[in-house]
mmCIF file of N, CA and C in Angstrom:
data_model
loop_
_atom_site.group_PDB
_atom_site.id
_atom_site.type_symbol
_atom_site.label_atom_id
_atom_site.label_comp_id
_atom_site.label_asym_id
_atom_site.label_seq_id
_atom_site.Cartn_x
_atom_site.Cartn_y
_atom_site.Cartn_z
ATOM 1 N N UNK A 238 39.684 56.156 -103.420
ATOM 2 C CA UNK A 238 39.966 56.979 -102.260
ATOM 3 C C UNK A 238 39.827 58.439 -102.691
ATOM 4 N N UNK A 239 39.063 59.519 -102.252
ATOM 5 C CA UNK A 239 38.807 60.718 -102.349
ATOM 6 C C UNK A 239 40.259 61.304 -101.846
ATOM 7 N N UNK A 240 40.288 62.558 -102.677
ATOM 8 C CA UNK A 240 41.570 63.613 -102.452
ATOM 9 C C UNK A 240 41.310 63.748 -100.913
ATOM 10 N N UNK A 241 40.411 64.157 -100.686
ATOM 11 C CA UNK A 241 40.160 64.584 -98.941
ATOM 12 C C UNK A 241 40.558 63.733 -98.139
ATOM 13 N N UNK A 242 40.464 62.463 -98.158
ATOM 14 C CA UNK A 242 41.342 61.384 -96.973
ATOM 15 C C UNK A 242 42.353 61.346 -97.521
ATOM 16 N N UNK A 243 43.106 61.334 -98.709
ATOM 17 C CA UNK A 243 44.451 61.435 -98.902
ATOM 18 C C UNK A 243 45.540 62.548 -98.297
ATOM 19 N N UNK A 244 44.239 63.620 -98.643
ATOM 20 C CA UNK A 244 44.976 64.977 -97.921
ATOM 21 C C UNK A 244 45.005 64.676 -96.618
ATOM 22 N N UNK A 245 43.933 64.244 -95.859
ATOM 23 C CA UNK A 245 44.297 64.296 -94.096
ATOM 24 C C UNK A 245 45.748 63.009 -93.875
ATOM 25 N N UNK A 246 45.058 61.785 -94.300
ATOM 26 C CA UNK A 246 46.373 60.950 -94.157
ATOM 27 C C UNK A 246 47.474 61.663 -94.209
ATOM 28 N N UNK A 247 48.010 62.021 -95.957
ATOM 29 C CA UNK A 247 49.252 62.859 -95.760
ATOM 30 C C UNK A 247 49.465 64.264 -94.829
ATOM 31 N N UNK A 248 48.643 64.597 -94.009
ATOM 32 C CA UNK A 248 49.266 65.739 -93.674
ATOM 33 C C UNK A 248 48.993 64.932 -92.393
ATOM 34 N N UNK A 249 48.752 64.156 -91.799
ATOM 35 C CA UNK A 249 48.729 63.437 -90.294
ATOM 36 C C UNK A 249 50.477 62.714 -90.660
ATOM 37 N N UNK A 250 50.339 61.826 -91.927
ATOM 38 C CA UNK A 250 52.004 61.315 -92.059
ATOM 39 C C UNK A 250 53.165 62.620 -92.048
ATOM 40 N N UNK A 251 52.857 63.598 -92.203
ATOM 41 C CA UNK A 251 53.630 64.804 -92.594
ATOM 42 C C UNK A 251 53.978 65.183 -90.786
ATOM 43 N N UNK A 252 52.479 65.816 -90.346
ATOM 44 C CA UNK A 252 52.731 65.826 -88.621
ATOM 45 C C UNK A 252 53.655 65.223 -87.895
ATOM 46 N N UNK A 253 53.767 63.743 -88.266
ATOM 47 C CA UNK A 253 53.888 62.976 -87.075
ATOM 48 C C UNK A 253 55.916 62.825 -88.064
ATOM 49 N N UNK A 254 55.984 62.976 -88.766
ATOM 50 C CA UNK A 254 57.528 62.947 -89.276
ATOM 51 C C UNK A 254 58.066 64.648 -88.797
ATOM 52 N N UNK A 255 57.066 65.501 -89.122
ATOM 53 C CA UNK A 255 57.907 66.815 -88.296
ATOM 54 C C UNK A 255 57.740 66.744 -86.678
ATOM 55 N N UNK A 256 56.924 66.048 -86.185
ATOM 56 C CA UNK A 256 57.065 65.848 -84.312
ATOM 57 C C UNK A 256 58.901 64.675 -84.684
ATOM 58 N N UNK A 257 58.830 63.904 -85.209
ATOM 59 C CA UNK A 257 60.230 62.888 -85.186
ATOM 60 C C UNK A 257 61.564 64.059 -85.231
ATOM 61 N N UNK A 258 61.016 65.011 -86.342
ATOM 62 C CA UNK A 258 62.669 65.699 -86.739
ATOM 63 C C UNK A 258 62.577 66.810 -85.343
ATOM 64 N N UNK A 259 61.316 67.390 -84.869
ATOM 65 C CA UNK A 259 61.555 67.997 -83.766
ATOM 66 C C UNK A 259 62.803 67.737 -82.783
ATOM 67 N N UNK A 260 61.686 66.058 -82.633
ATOM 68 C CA UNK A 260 62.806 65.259 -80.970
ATOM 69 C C UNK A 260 64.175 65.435 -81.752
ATOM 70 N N UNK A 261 64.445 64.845 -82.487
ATOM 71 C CA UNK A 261 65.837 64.915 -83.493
ATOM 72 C C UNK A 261 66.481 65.964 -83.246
ATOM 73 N N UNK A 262 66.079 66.953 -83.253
ATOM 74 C CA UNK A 262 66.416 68.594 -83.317
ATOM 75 C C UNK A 262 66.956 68.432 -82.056
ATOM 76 N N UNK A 263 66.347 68.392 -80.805
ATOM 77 C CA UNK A 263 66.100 68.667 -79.505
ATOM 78 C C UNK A 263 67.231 68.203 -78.998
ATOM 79 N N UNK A 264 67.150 66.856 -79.576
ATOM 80 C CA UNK A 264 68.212 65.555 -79.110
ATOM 81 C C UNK A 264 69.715 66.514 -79.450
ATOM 82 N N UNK A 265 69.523 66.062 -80.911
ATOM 83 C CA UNK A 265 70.960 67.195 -81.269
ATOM 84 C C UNK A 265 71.700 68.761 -80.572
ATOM 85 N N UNK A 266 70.362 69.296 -80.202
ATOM 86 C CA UNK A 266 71.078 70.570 -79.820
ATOM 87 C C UNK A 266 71.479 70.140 -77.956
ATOM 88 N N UNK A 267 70.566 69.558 -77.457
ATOM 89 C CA UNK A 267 71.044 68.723 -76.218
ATOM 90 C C UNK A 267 72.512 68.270 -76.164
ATOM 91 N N UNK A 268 73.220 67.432 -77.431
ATOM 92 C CA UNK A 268 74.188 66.974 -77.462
ATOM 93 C C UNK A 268 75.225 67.787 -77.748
ATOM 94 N N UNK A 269 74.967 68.924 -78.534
ATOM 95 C CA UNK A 269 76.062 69.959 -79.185
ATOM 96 C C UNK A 269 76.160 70.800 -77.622
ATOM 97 N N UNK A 270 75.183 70.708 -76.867
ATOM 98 C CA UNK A 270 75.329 72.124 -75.966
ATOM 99 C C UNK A 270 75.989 70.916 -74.722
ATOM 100 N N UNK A 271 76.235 69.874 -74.630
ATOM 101 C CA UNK A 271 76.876 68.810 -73.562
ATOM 102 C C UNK A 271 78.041 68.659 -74.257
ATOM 103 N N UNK A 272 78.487 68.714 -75.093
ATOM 104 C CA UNK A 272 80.124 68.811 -76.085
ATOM 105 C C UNK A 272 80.975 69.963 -75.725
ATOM 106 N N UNK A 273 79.546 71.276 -75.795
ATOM 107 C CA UNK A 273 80.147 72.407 -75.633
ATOM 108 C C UNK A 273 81.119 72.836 -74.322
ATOM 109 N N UNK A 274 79.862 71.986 -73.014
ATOM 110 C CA UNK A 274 80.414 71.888 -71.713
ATOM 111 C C UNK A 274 81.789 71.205 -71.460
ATOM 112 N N UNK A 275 81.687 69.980 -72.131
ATOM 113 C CA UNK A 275 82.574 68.933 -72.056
ATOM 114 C C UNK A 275 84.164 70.080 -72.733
ATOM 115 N N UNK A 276 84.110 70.405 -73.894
ATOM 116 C CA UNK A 276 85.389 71.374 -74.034
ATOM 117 C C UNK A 276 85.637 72.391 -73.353
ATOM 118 N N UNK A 277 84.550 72.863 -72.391
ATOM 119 C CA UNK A 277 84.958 74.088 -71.740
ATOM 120 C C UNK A 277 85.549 73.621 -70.249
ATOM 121 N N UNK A 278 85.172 72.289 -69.938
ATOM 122 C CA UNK A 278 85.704 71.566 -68.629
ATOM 123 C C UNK A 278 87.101 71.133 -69.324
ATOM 124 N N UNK A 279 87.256 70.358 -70.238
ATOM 125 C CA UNK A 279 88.624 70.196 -70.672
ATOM 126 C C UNK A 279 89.371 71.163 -70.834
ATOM 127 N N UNK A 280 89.042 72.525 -71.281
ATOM 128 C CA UNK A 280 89.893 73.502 -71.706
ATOM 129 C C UNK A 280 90.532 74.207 -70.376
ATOM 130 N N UNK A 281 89.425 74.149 -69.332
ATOM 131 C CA UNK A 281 90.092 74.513 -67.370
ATOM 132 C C UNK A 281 90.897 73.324 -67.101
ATOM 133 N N UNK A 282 90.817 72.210 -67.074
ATOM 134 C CA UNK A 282 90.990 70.983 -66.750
ATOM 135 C C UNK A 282 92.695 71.399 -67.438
ATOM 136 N N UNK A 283 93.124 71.462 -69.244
ATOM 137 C CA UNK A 283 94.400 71.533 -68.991
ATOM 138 C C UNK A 283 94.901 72.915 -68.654
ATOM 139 N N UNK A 284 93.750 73.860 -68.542
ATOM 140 C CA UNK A 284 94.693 75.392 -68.111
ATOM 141 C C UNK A 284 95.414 74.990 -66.756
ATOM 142 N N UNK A 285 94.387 74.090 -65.771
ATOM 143 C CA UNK A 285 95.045 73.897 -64.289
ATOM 144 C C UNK A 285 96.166 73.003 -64.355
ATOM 145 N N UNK A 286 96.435 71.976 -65.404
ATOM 146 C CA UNK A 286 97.344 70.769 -65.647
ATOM 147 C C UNK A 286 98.232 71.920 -65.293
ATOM 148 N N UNK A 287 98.232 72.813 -66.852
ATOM 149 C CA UNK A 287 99.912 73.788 -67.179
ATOM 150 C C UNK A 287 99.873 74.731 -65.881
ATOM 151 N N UNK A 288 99.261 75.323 -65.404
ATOM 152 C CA UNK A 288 99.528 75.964 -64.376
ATOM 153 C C UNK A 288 100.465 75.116 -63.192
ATOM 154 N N UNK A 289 99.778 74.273 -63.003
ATOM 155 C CA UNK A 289 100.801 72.943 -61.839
ATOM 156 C C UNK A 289 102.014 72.815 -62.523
ATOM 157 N N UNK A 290 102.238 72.465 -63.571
ATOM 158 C CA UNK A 290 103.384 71.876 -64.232
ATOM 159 C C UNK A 290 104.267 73.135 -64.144
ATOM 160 N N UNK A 291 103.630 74.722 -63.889
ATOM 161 C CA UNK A 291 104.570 75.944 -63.903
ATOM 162 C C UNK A 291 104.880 75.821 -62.525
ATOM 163 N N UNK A 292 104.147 75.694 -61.807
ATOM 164 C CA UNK A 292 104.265 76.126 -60.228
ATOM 165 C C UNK A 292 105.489 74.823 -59.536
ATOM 166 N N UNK A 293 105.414 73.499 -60.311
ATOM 167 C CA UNK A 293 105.748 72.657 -59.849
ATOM 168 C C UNK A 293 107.240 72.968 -60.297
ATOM 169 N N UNK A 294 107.799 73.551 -61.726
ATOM 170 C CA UNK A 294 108.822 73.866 -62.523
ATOM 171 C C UNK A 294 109.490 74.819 -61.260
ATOM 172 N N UNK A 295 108.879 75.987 -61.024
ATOM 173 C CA UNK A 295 109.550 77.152 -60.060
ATOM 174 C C UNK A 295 109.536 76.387 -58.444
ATOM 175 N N UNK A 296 109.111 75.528 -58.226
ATOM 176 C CA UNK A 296 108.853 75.424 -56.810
ATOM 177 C C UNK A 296 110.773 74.374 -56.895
ATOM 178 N N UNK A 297 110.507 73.345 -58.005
ATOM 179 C CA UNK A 297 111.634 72.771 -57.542
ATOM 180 C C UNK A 297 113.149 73.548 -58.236
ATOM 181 N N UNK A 298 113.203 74.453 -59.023
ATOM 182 C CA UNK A 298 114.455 75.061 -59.392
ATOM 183 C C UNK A 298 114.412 76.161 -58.221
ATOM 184 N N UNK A 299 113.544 76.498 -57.137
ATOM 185 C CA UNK A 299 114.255 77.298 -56.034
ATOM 186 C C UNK A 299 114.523 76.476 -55.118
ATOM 187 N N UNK A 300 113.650 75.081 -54.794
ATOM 188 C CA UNK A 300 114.822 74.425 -53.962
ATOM 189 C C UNK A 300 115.669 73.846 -54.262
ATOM 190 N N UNK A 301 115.929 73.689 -55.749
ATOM 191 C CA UNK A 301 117.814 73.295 -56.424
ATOM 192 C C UNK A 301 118.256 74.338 -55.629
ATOM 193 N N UNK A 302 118.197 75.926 -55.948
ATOM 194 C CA UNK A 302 118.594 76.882 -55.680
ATOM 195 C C UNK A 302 119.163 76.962 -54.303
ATOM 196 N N UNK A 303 118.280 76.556 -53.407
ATOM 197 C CA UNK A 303 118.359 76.424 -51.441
ATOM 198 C C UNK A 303 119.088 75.653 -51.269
ATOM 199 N N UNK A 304 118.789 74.534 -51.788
ATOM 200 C CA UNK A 304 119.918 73.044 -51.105
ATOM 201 C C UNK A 304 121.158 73.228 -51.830
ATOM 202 N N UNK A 305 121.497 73.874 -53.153
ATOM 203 C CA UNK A 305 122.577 73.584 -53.603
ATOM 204 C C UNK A 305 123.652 74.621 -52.886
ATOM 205 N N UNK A 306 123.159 76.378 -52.825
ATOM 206 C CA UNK A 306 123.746 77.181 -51.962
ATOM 207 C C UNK A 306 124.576 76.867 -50.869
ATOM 208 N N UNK A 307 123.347 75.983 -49.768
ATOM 209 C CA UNK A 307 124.725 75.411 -48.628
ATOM 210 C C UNK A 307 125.669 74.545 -48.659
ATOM 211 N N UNK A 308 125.066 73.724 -49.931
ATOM 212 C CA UNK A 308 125.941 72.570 -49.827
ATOM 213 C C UNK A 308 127.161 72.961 -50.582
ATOM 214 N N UNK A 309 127.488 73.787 -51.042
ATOM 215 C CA UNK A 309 128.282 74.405 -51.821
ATOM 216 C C UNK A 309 129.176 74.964 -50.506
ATOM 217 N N UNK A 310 128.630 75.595 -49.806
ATOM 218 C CA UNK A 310 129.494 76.442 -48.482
ATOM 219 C C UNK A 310 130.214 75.366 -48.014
ATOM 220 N N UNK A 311 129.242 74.228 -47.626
ATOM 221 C CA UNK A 311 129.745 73.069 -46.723
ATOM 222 C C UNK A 311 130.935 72.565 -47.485
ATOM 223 N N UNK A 312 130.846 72.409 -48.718
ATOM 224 C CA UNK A 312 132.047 71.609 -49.631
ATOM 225 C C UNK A 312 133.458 72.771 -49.761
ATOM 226 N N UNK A 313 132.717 73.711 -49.689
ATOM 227 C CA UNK A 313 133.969 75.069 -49.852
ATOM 228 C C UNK A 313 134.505 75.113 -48.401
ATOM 229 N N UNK A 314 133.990 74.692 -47.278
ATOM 230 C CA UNK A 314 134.599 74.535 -45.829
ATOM 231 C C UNK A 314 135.303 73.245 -45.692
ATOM 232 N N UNK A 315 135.038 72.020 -46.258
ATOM 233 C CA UNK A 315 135.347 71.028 -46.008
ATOM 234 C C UNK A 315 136.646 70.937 -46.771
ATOM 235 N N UNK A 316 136.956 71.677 -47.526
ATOM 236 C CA UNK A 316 138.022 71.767 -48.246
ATOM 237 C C UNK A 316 139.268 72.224 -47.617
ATOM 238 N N UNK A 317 139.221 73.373 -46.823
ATOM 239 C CA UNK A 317 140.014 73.913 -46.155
ATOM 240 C C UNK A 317 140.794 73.371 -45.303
ATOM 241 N N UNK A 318 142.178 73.623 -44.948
ATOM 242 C CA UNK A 318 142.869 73.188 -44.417
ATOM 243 C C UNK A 318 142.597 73.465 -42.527
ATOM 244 N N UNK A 319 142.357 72.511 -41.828
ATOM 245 C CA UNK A 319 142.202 72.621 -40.741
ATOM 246 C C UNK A 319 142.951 74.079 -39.854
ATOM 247 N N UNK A 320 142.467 73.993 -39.260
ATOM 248 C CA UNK A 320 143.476 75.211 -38.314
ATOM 249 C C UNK A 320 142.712 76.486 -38.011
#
């Protein structure tokens, strides 16, 4: 076999393994940049969790706050001696 078909063979086997690591490449940065999305949807996803869990915290310690106020009056009236 002459150097000259060895050389084309290997540099056609050489081609066709750098077209493989290309897709490879492609594939990979495809997947790193869909990871990237995926943590930036999770990272809103629990900012909105803790935000609810705040809003939900203040929403029900002001209506402790509301319901307990009257019922407090009502028990401080009910106490009292008629008349």
């Amino acid at each position: 076999m002459s150097w000259t078909r060895k050389f084309r063979e290997r540099t056609a086997e050489l081609s066709e393994a750098k077209e493989d690591l290309e897709i490879i490449n492609e594939n990979s940065r495809s997947r790193s940049q869909e990871h990237e999305q995926t943590e930036k949807d999770l990272l809103k996803a629990k900012e909105a969790a803790e935000e609810s869990v705040r809003a939900k915290a203040a929403f029900l310690a002001n209506m402790s706050h509301e319901l307990r106020t009257p019922l407090n009056a009502v028990i401080g009236f009910s106490s009292l001696p008629p008349g």
